């Protein structure tokens, strides 16, 4: 059992609050991603878990053991860093064996574990080579193999793919995902790449300014962002946000009334409200459509399977996906209809999600 429980942890550097009252439980064998923009405190939180950083306040438990004041080597963890230092003067075999020799394991056990880790990472045939004779991706695999050979129950990884080119990242992403399923290790993985987070993690903890804003499955973070920042950070293109006005029980987006599902209505107060909608949840029509929002095409980007259209609704820009065969030209007048149960509702001032019961919205269908 290697559940990680982080309880009200704080870490400051002088005046900078790098980790601010974080409480988070990573289940045994779960793959959790810490995601957020540069400087949000991801690495610091990971270093607190590893013991490389002492927390100011709060407690950290690994496998039920309070490790808050233990040094890294007594926490039962293995780590892979962004700058995956492999020792240049050692062969791949010796690099992978390094941690095991430090632990003074018997020779046959070291041999077995090195070969197993190398097999998992598909680098068995490279064991006699030196790092200088490897590609960047192969070196990266050696670093991961070294960490998994230790067979700790917890693996901490800090942007392990950031030094690779795009194609290799794609390949390694899938490989690591397969690997963690096989190894049954608890993994905490830091990245600022939202695609990596979406595609790899069981759950994502989205961080900003030292705090965890949302901790949920990738699909839920994508579909139900807890605030505007998350909707704008996750997904490509980001979620569209438009300011709307609630008057007399109607919601007007730039003067056009949009359909509002019944469970949402009770949550809306007169005044401004922020409306969020993903590109794929907007229906675009080149024909005038009563009740749809008039817009104008700015740019059409053909992406093969579909087109990505940027349209202007007065001063707002809206991204819409359209079928690949729909012909549109810049400056053309179009009409946009938001799929009512896919609209997300946010407080106009704070940008926080309104407490709407979206399950009830889905169940109710789009009754206007
Ligand atoms: P990145 O993706 O750029 O690595 P991050 O989310 O991992 O960013 P951290 O490295 O955890 O962010 O840094 C969080 C904040 O703490 C930043 O403002 C950073 O400048 C500060 N910080 C981190 N380590 C130290 C340190 N040793 N001394 C002083 N300030 C630090």
XYZ file of C-alpha atoms and ligand atoms in Angstrom:
399
model
C 0.000 0.000 0.000
C 1.507 3.316 -1.005
C -1.121 5.964 -0.699
C 0.299 9.503 -0.443
C -1.562 11.844 1.843
C -0.640 15.518 1.895
C -2.303 17.383 4.702
C -2.370 21.207 4.838
C 1.190 21.591 3.550
C 2.827 25.018 3.253
C 6.222 25.890 1.798
C 7.608 29.402 1.466
C 10.879 30.786 0.136
C 11.323 34.190 1.777
C 8.232 36.099 0.711
C 7.221 33.640 -2.009
C 4.509 31.194 -0.961
C 5.359 28.304 -3.282
C 2.890 25.802 -1.779
C -0.159 27.178 -0.038
C -2.152 24.968 2.292
C -2.255 21.982 -0.076
C -4.324 18.970 0.926
C -4.323 16.051 -1.503
C -4.595 12.273 -1.388
C -3.042 10.134 -4.112
C -4.513 6.644 -3.923
C -2.381 3.525 -3.916
C -1.232 2.786 -7.521
C -2.811 5.931 -8.852
C -1.146 8.082 -11.522
C -1.623 11.699 -10.525
C -0.448 14.677 -12.545
C 0.480 18.036 -11.025
C -0.330 20.495 -13.793
C -0.014 24.251 -13.923
C 1.836 27.178 -15.460
C 5.476 27.923 -14.716
C 6.063 28.997 -11.125
C 2.780 27.643 -9.725
C 4.573 25.398 -7.221
C 4.422 21.960 -8.877
C 8.098 21.154 -8.493
C 8.171 22.456 -4.939
C 5.223 20.258 -3.979
C 6.934 17.233 -5.558
C 10.153 18.045 -3.715
C 8.185 18.268 -0.463
C 6.818 14.764 -1.096
C 10.322 13.495 -1.861
C 11.898 15.092 1.197
C 14.315 17.208 -0.850
C 12.416 20.184 0.566
C 11.333 20.503 4.199
C 7.744 21.723 4.613
C 7.046 24.785 6.787
C 3.758 23.422 8.031
C 1.570 20.388 7.440
C 2.096 16.647 7.287
C 2.945 14.114 4.576
C 2.098 10.422 4.860
C 3.353 7.744 2.475
C 1.792 4.302 2.880
C 0.278 5.408 6.170
C 3.677 6.425 7.585
C 4.307 10.010 8.652
C 7.377 10.888 6.560
C 7.285 14.649 7.120
C 10.618 14.712 8.912
C 12.312 11.784 7.191
C 15.169 12.246 4.712
C 14.471 11.259 1.058
C 16.217 7.888 1.275
C 13.904 6.751 4.076
C 10.664 7.642 2.302
C 10.503 4.631 -0.029
C 10.445 6.672 -3.227
C 12.274 6.864 -6.549
C 12.604 10.005 -8.634
C 13.148 11.077 -12.238
C 13.983 14.711 -12.898
C 13.722 17.023 -15.873
C 17.504 17.136 -16.123
C 17.773 13.352 -16.092
C 21.429 13.082 -15.226
C 22.826 9.799 -16.446
C 26.456 9.248 -15.506
C 28.504 9.646 -18.707
C 31.417 7.478 -17.545
C 29.179 4.485 -16.749
C 27.561 2.002 -19.111
C 23.783 1.825 -19.302
C 23.928 -1.292 -17.116
C 25.950 0.482 -14.438
C 23.711 3.528 -14.608
C 20.635 1.418 -13.935
C 22.458 -0.600 -11.261
C 23.672 2.510 -9.457
C 20.887 2.816 -6.874
C 20.830 -0.931 -6.296
C 24.569 -1.028 -5.546
C 24.101 1.872 -3.136
C 21.560 -0.315 -1.380
C 24.152 -3.103 -1.304
C 21.828 -5.642 -2.892
C 23.336 -9.054 -3.791
C 24.883 -9.244 -7.270
C 22.395 -11.695 -8.836
C 19.499 -9.545 -7.567
C 21.059 -6.431 -9.130
C 21.576 -8.277 -12.414
C 17.961 -9.453 -12.443
C 16.481 -6.067 -11.611
C 18.615 -4.226 -14.171
C 17.562 -6.659 -16.895
C 13.895 -6.449 -15.893
C 13.903 -2.633 -15.865
C 15.769 -2.538 -19.175
C 13.239 -4.956 -20.703
C 10.332 -2.802 -19.549
C 11.921 0.234 -21.178
C 12.969 -1.724 -24.312
C 16.664 -0.965 -23.908
C 18.019 -4.472 -23.227
C 20.298 -4.305 -26.234
C 21.861 -1.044 -25.051
C 23.169 -2.221 -21.667
C 26.853 -2.174 -22.697
C 26.763 1.253 -24.301
C 27.820 4.566 -22.789
C 25.375 7.523 -22.653
C 27.301 9.378 -25.383
C 26.369 6.525 -27.745
C 22.633 6.961 -27.111
C 19.928 9.228 -28.513
C 18.132 11.684 -26.214
C 15.129 9.408 -25.996
C 17.255 6.386 -25.143
C 19.041 8.341 -22.425
C 15.671 9.352 -21.050
C 14.692 5.707 -20.905
C 17.858 4.862 -19.000
C 16.900 7.471 -16.391
C 13.420 5.993 -16.061
C 14.816 2.441 -15.935
C 17.170 3.479 -13.152
C 14.229 4.789 -11.136
C 12.012 1.754 -11.695
C 14.820 -0.730 -10.924
C 14.694 0.480 -7.331
C 11.161 -0.980 -7.219
C 9.888 1.579 -4.782
C 6.160 1.810 -4.306
C 6.192 5.515 -5.153
C 7.673 7.117 -8.241
C 8.020 10.904 -8.480
C 8.667 12.412 -11.906
C 9.378 16.040 -12.713
C 8.828 16.909 -16.392
C 10.651 13.754 -17.491
C 9.833 14.299 -21.176
C 10.588 17.989 -21.466
C 13.975 17.565 -23.111
C 12.657 15.450 -25.954
C 11.479 16.501 -29.392
C 7.766 16.378 -30.184
C 7.702 12.948 -31.832
C 9.701 11.267 -29.092
C 7.507 12.848 -26.445
C 4.475 11.363 -28.107
C 6.101 7.939 -28.177
C 7.372 8.093 -24.599
C 4.022 9.356 -23.342
C 2.302 6.191 -24.475
C 5.176 4.039 -23.224
C 5.174 5.535 -19.751
C 1.429 5.140 -19.498
C 1.725 1.449 -20.388
C 4.606 1.062 -17.976
C 2.804 2.494 -14.973
C -0.200 0.280 -15.561
C 2.151 -2.700 -15.610
C 4.216 -1.700 -12.594
C 1.348 -0.937 -10.229
C 3.338 1.933 -8.751
C 1.895 5.086 -7.243
C 3.097 7.910 -9.485
C 3.124 11.679 -9.044
C 4.112 13.359 -12.291
C 4.788 17.062 -12.797
C 4.148 18.749 -16.129
C 3.057 22.082 -17.553
C 1.907 20.349 -20.739
C -1.857 19.986 -20.631
C -1.918 17.400 -23.427
C 0.465 15.204 -21.472
C -1.718 15.626 -18.379
C -4.965 14.869 -20.203
C -3.631 11.805 -21.979
C -1.654 10.169 -19.181
C -3.114 10.801 -15.750
C -5.790 8.985 -13.748
C -6.398 12.325 -12.083
C -5.036 15.830 -12.573
C -4.360 18.355 -9.811
C -4.449 21.771 -11.497
C -2.305 24.287 -9.621
C -2.006 28.048 -9.652
C -0.109 30.303 -7.248
C 0.737 27.444 -4.900
C -2.838 26.215 -4.596
C -4.726 23.262 -6.026
C -7.713 24.652 -7.901
C -9.217 21.364 -9.036
C -8.405 17.695 -8.536
C -10.340 15.351 -10.785
C -10.201 12.987 -13.763
C -8.989 14.474 -17.077
C -12.451 14.199 -18.611
C -14.104 16.012 -15.731
C -11.458 18.737 -15.609
C -12.010 19.256 -19.340
C -15.802 19.141 -19.188
C -16.421 20.851 -15.878
C -13.570 23.275 -15.183
C -13.808 24.683 -11.662
C -13.000 28.147 -12.933
C -12.216 30.255 -15.940
C -8.474 29.833 -15.595
C -8.754 26.022 -15.859
C -11.144 26.188 -18.842
C -8.650 28.457 -20.570
C -5.606 26.360 -19.644
C -6.910 22.903 -20.534
C -7.956 21.916 -24.020
C -6.791 23.020 -27.426
C -8.426 25.317 -28.340
C -9.196 26.636 -24.874
C -12.807 26.950 -23.736
C -14.572 30.036 -25.146
C -15.737 32.577 -22.577
C -18.338 35.263 -23.244
C -19.923 37.752 -20.915
C -23.731 37.513 -20.849
C -26.510 39.378 -19.119
C -29.343 37.870 -17.080
C -32.533 39.959 -17.296
C -36.161 38.944 -16.687
C -35.206 35.279 -16.517
C -33.504 35.396 -19.934
C -29.802 35.153 -20.717
C -28.584 37.483 -23.443
C -25.255 36.941 -25.212
C -24.563 40.162 -27.071
C -28.311 40.775 -27.229
C -29.352 37.278 -28.375
C -31.290 35.144 -25.901
C -29.737 31.689 -25.450
C -31.582 28.622 -24.270
C -31.090 27.929 -20.553
C -31.777 24.448 -19.106
C -34.155 24.476 -16.138
C -31.620 23.364 -13.465
C -29.380 26.308 -14.410
C -32.082 28.956 -14.155
C -32.391 28.715 -10.396
C -28.648 29.459 -10.098
C -28.704 32.662 -12.107
C -29.155 36.095 -10.615
C -29.977 39.245 -12.538
C -26.806 40.902 -13.821
C -23.705 39.723 -15.638
C -22.775 36.049 -15.882
C -19.821 34.403 -17.601
C -20.675 31.736 -20.154
C -18.135 29.040 -21.096
C -18.482 26.760 -24.126
C -16.068 24.438 -25.929
C -15.480 24.789 -29.682
C -17.031 21.391 -30.406
C -20.235 22.331 -28.579
C -21.131 25.218 -30.849
C -23.192 24.627 -33.978
C -22.269 26.994 -36.783
C -24.703 27.728 -39.576
C -24.101 29.820 -42.702
C -27.877 30.374 -42.888
C -29.637 32.989 -40.833
C -31.013 31.194 -37.811
C -33.617 32.770 -35.544
C -32.387 32.588 -31.961
C -28.745 31.923 -32.902
C -25.980 34.446 -32.227
C -24.867 36.404 -35.307
C -21.123 36.238 -35.906
C -18.556 36.806 -38.606
C -15.846 34.420 -39.829
C -12.315 35.668 -39.224
C -10.097 32.664 -39.923
C -10.666 29.100 -41.127
C -7.997 26.533 -40.210
C -8.407 23.164 -41.978
C -7.161 20.413 -39.628
C -7.934 17.382 -41.769
C -10.650 15.713 -39.708
C -12.421 19.033 -39.103
C -11.926 22.775 -39.464
C -11.278 25.214 -36.684
C -13.091 28.467 -37.297
C -12.386 31.677 -35.437
C -15.431 33.919 -35.533
C -16.088 37.312 -34.013
C -19.187 38.029 -31.986
C -18.904 41.790 -31.661
C -15.639 42.243 -29.721
C -15.421 38.593 -28.581
C -13.510 35.912 -30.470
C -15.085 32.470 -30.539
C -13.472 29.222 -31.721
C -15.814 26.723 -33.357
C -15.150 23.316 -34.905
C -16.937 22.664 -38.183
C -17.080 19.680 -40.561
C -14.086 19.498 -42.913
C -16.335 19.896 -45.961
C -18.149 23.039 -44.793
C -16.997 25.873 -47.042
C -16.615 29.232 -45.346
C -14.726 32.345 -46.282
C -13.332 35.155 -44.155
C -15.815 37.912 -43.354
C -18.801 35.671 -44.086
C -21.829 36.141 -41.808
C -22.622 33.010 -39.773
C -24.910 32.082 -36.864
C -23.810 30.285 -33.724
C -25.955 28.099 -31.518
C -24.562 26.852 -28.194
C -25.607 23.293 -27.294
C -27.573 24.255 -24.157
C -26.544 21.381 -21.880
C -22.882 21.903 -22.784
C -22.771 25.519 -21.672
C -20.828 26.045 -18.444
C -21.734 28.865 -16.102
C -19.289 30.994 -14.120
C -19.444 33.927 -11.741
C -18.783 37.059 -13.806
C -16.473 38.578 -11.217
C -14.493 35.722 -9.662
C -14.591 33.377 -12.673
C -15.474 30.472 -10.339
C -17.960 27.876 -11.633
C -21.516 28.362 -10.395
C -22.827 25.414 -8.350
C -24.918 24.004 -11.192
C -25.999 20.351 -11.070
C -24.845 19.413 -14.580
C -26.044 15.835 -14.186
C -29.552 17.194 -13.774
C -28.927 19.421 -16.807
C -27.912 16.427 -18.937
C -30.878 14.414 -17.633
C -33.320 17.208 -18.365
C -32.074 17.535 -21.953
C -32.305 20.947 -23.484
C -35.790 22.008 -22.557
C -35.767 25.730 -23.166
P 8.248 25.392 -13.443
O 7.222 24.696 -14.307
O 8.745 26.659 -14.075
O 9.325 24.486 -12.958
P 6.838 25.154 -10.924
O 5.367 25.195 -10.998
O 7.472 23.853 -10.755
O 7.444 25.937 -12.155
P 8.265 25.898 -8.538
O 9.609 25.585 -9.123
O 7.712 24.968 -7.554
O 7.205 26.114 -9.717
O 8.324 27.361 -7.916
C 7.254 27.955 -7.219
C 7.684 29.332 -6.728
O 8.686 29.212 -5.731
C 8.294 30.202 -7.816
O 7.893 31.529 -7.600
C 9.786 30.023 -7.610
O 10.483 31.160 -8.062
C 9.884 29.860 -6.113
N 11.020 29.015 -5.714
C 11.159 27.698 -5.986
N 12.298 27.207 -5.439
C 12.900 28.245 -4.811
C 14.106 28.391 -4.039
N 14.909 27.358 -3.808
N 14.372 29.620 -3.565
C 13.555 30.671 -3.755
N 12.407 30.591 -4.472
C 12.069 29.410 -4.982
